[in-house]
Short mmCIF file of C-alpha atoms and ligand atoms in Angstrom, two decimals:
data_model
loop_
_atom_site.label_atom_id
_atom_site.label_comp_id
_atom_site.label_asym_id
_atom_site.label_seq_id
_atom_site.Cartn_x
_atom_site.Cartn_y
_atom_site.Cartn_z
CA MET A 1 -5.55 4.16 -28.33
CA ILE A 2 -2.53 2.55 -26.72
CA THR A 3 -3.01 -1.13 -25.82
CA ASN A 4 -2.51 -2.74 -22.42
CA GLU A 5 0.47 -4.61 -23.88
CA GLU A 6 2.04 -1.33 -25.01
CA LEU A 7 1.44 0.26 -21.61
CA LEU A 8 3.12 -2.72 -19.95
CA ASN A 9 6.02 -2.52 -22.40
CA ASN A 10 6.48 1.14 -21.43
CA ALA A 11 6.45 0.10 -17.76
CA LYS A 12 9.06 -2.58 -18.52
CA ASP A 13 11.27 -0.02 -20.30
CA ALA A 14 10.89 2.34 -17.33
CA SER A 15 11.83 -0.42 -14.86
CA GLN A 16 15.19 -0.73 -16.65
CA LYS A 17 15.95 2.87 -15.67
CA ALA A 18 15.27 2.27 -11.96
CA TYR A 19 17.72 3.71 -9.46
CA SER A 20 17.44 0.83 -7.02
CA LYS A 21 20.99 0.28 -5.74
CA TYR A 22 19.81 -0.39 -2.17
CA SER A 23 16.96 -2.86 -2.70
CA ASP A 24 17.92 -4.14 -6.18
CA PHE A 25 14.14 -4.18 -6.76
CA GLN A 26 13.34 -2.45 -10.04
CA VAL A 27 9.84 -1.10 -10.73
CA GLY A 28 8.42 0.73 -13.74
CA ALA A 29 5.01 2.31 -14.23
CA CYS A 30 3.20 3.88 -17.15
CA ALA A 31 -0.05 5.82 -16.73
CA LEU A 32 -2.57 6.57 -19.48
CA TYR A 33 -4.62 9.73 -18.95
CA GLU A 34 -7.98 10.65 -20.45
CA SER A 35 -6.13 13.19 -22.62
CA GLY A 36 -4.49 10.25 -24.39
CA HIS A 37 -1.05 11.13 -23.04
CA VAL A 38 1.07 8.57 -21.26
CA TYR A 39 3.70 9.16 -18.60
CA SER A 40 6.28 6.71 -17.27
CA GLY A 41 8.32 6.52 -14.11
CA CYS A 42 10.75 4.26 -12.28
CA ASN A 43 11.60 3.93 -8.61
CA VAL A 44 14.37 6.19 -7.29
CA GLU A 45 16.09 5.20 -4.06
CA ASN A 46 18.31 7.06 -1.64
CA SER A 47 21.02 6.21 0.91
CA SER A 48 18.45 7.36 3.47
CA TYR A 49 16.28 4.35 2.66
CA GLY A 50 12.93 5.78 3.72
CA LEU A 51 13.20 8.48 1.04
CA ALA A 52 12.70 6.00 -1.82
CA LEU A 53 10.27 7.23 -4.46
CA CYS A 54 8.01 4.60 -6.02
CA ALA A 55 7.73 4.20 -9.79
CA GLU A 56 3.99 4.94 -9.78
CA ARG A 57 4.35 8.23 -7.92
CA ASN A 58 7.26 9.18 -10.17
CA ALA A 59 5.04 8.56 -13.23
CA MET A 60 2.17 10.63 -11.76
CA SER A 61 4.57 13.43 -10.77
CA ASN A 62 5.94 13.35 -14.32
CA ALA A 63 2.36 13.87 -15.57
CA ILE A 64 1.79 16.86 -13.30
CA ALA A 65 5.17 18.36 -14.18
CA ASN A 66 4.16 18.14 -17.85
CA GLY A 67 0.90 20.02 -17.26
CA GLU A 68 -1.46 17.03 -17.31
CA THR A 69 -4.86 17.85 -15.81
CA SER A 70 -7.08 14.96 -16.95
CA LYS A 71 -7.81 11.76 -15.01
CA ILE A 72 -5.87 8.49 -15.02
CA ILE A 73 -7.69 5.84 -17.01
CA LYS A 74 -5.10 3.06 -16.67
CA ILE A 75 -1.77 2.47 -15.02
CA ALA A 76 0.54 -0.43 -15.86
CA ILE A 77 3.07 -1.51 -13.23
CA PHE A 78 5.91 -3.96 -13.74
CA SER A 79 8.84 -5.38 -11.82
CA PRO A 80 11.17 -8.05 -13.20
CA LYS A 81 11.55 -9.19 -9.57
CA THR A 82 7.99 -10.29 -8.85
CA SER A 83 4.76 -11.57 -10.34
CA LEU A 84 1.88 -9.06 -10.18
CA CYS A 85 3.66 -5.99 -8.79
CA PHE A 86 0.77 -4.41 -6.89
CA PRO A 87 1.06 -0.72 -5.97
CA CYS A 88 1.93 0.02 -2.33
CA GLY A 89 -0.64 1.68 -0.08
CA ALA A 90 0.74 5.18 -0.61
CA CYS A 91 0.66 4.76 -4.39
CA ARG A 92 -2.95 3.52 -4.21
CA GLN A 93 -3.91 6.75 -2.48
CA TRP A 94 -2.02 8.73 -5.15
CA ILE A 95 -3.75 6.83 -7.96
CA GLN A 96 -7.10 7.54 -6.29
CA GLU A 97 -6.23 11.25 -6.18
CA PHE A 98 -5.58 11.46 -9.90
CA ALA A 99 -8.37 9.05 -10.85
CA LYS A 100 -10.64 11.97 -9.93
CA GLY A 101 -13.58 9.65 -9.24
CA TYR A 102 -12.92 7.26 -12.14
CA ASN A 103 -12.39 3.55 -11.37
CA THR A 104 -8.86 3.41 -12.81
CA GLU A 105 -7.59 0.10 -14.22
CA ILE A 106 -4.41 -1.29 -12.68
CA ILE A 107 -2.68 -3.42 -15.31
CA LEU A 108 -0.22 -6.03 -14.04
CA GLU A 109 1.60 -8.98 -15.54
CA ASP A 110 2.01 -12.31 -13.80
CA ASN A 111 5.10 -14.50 -14.04
CA SER A 112 3.65 -16.47 -16.96
CA GLY A 113 3.34 -13.25 -18.96
CA GLU A 114 -0.45 -13.06 -18.59
CA ILE A 115 -2.00 -9.62 -18.14
CA LYS A 116 -4.37 -9.19 -15.16
CA ILE A 117 -6.56 -6.17 -14.59
CA PHE A 118 -7.56 -4.82 -11.19
CA TYR A 119 -9.50 -1.69 -10.25
CA ILE A 120 -8.45 1.06 -7.87
CA ASN A 121 -11.80 1.01 -6.05
CA ASP A 122 -11.18 -2.67 -5.19
CA LEU A 123 -7.55 -2.12 -4.18
CA LEU A 124 -8.35 0.93 -2.05
CA PRO A 125 -11.92 0.89 -0.81
CA HIS A 126 -13.06 3.72 1.46
CA SER A 127 -10.08 5.88 0.48
CA PHE A 128 -9.37 9.14 2.24
CA GLU A 129 -10.92 12.24 0.64
CA LEU A 130 -11.09 15.84 1.78
CA ILE A 131 -14.64 17.33 1.77
N1 THU B 1 8.36 0.29 -5.02
C1 THU B 1 7.75 0.90 -6.08
O1 THU B 1 8.40 1.51 -6.94
N2 THU B 1 6.39 0.80 -6.17
C2 THU B 1 5.60 0.18 -5.25
O2 THU B 1 4.37 0.22 -5.36
C3 THU B 1 6.20 -0.54 -4.13
C4 THU B 1 7.67 -0.43 -4.00
C5 THU B 1 9.82 0.41 -4.90
C6 THU B 1 10.28 1.27 -3.75
C7 THU B 1 11.67 0.71 -3.50
O3 THU B 1 12.58 1.42 -4.34
C8 THU B 1 11.60 -0.72 -3.95
O4 THU B 1 10.40 -0.85 -4.71
C9 THU B 1 11.57 -1.73 -2.82
O5 THU B 1 10.59 -1.42 -1.89
#
């Protein structure tokens, strides 16, 4: 099983591929699914600023595009620009979608290099659900 450190290292590698020419704020994410597969993503910006795609949603889209159907167990998120790069509100709702009822771990690193773990149910209580 991949370690939290390895997941964060994947997120760091992904952040180096960010297309962030407008904000200069690089983000990388790496999600571990119950299947054991991992998928990474970086943020991708656009000259029409509001069209920016977050790293987390890119990673989860990458999973779907590769046929992943299991739930997200953990997702590591990293930005060299900030300590504890929490997922935005939209990405929290996306994580909740693919957590499929599981209390997914959100793995972040602070600026001293320490790993902190949060849980999606704490970051997004009372999330929207159909039916
Ligand atoms: N960003 C992410 O990739 N993930 C988040 O959870 C929040 C923000 C990106 C979007 C944009 O490219 C840049 O960070 C600045 O907002």
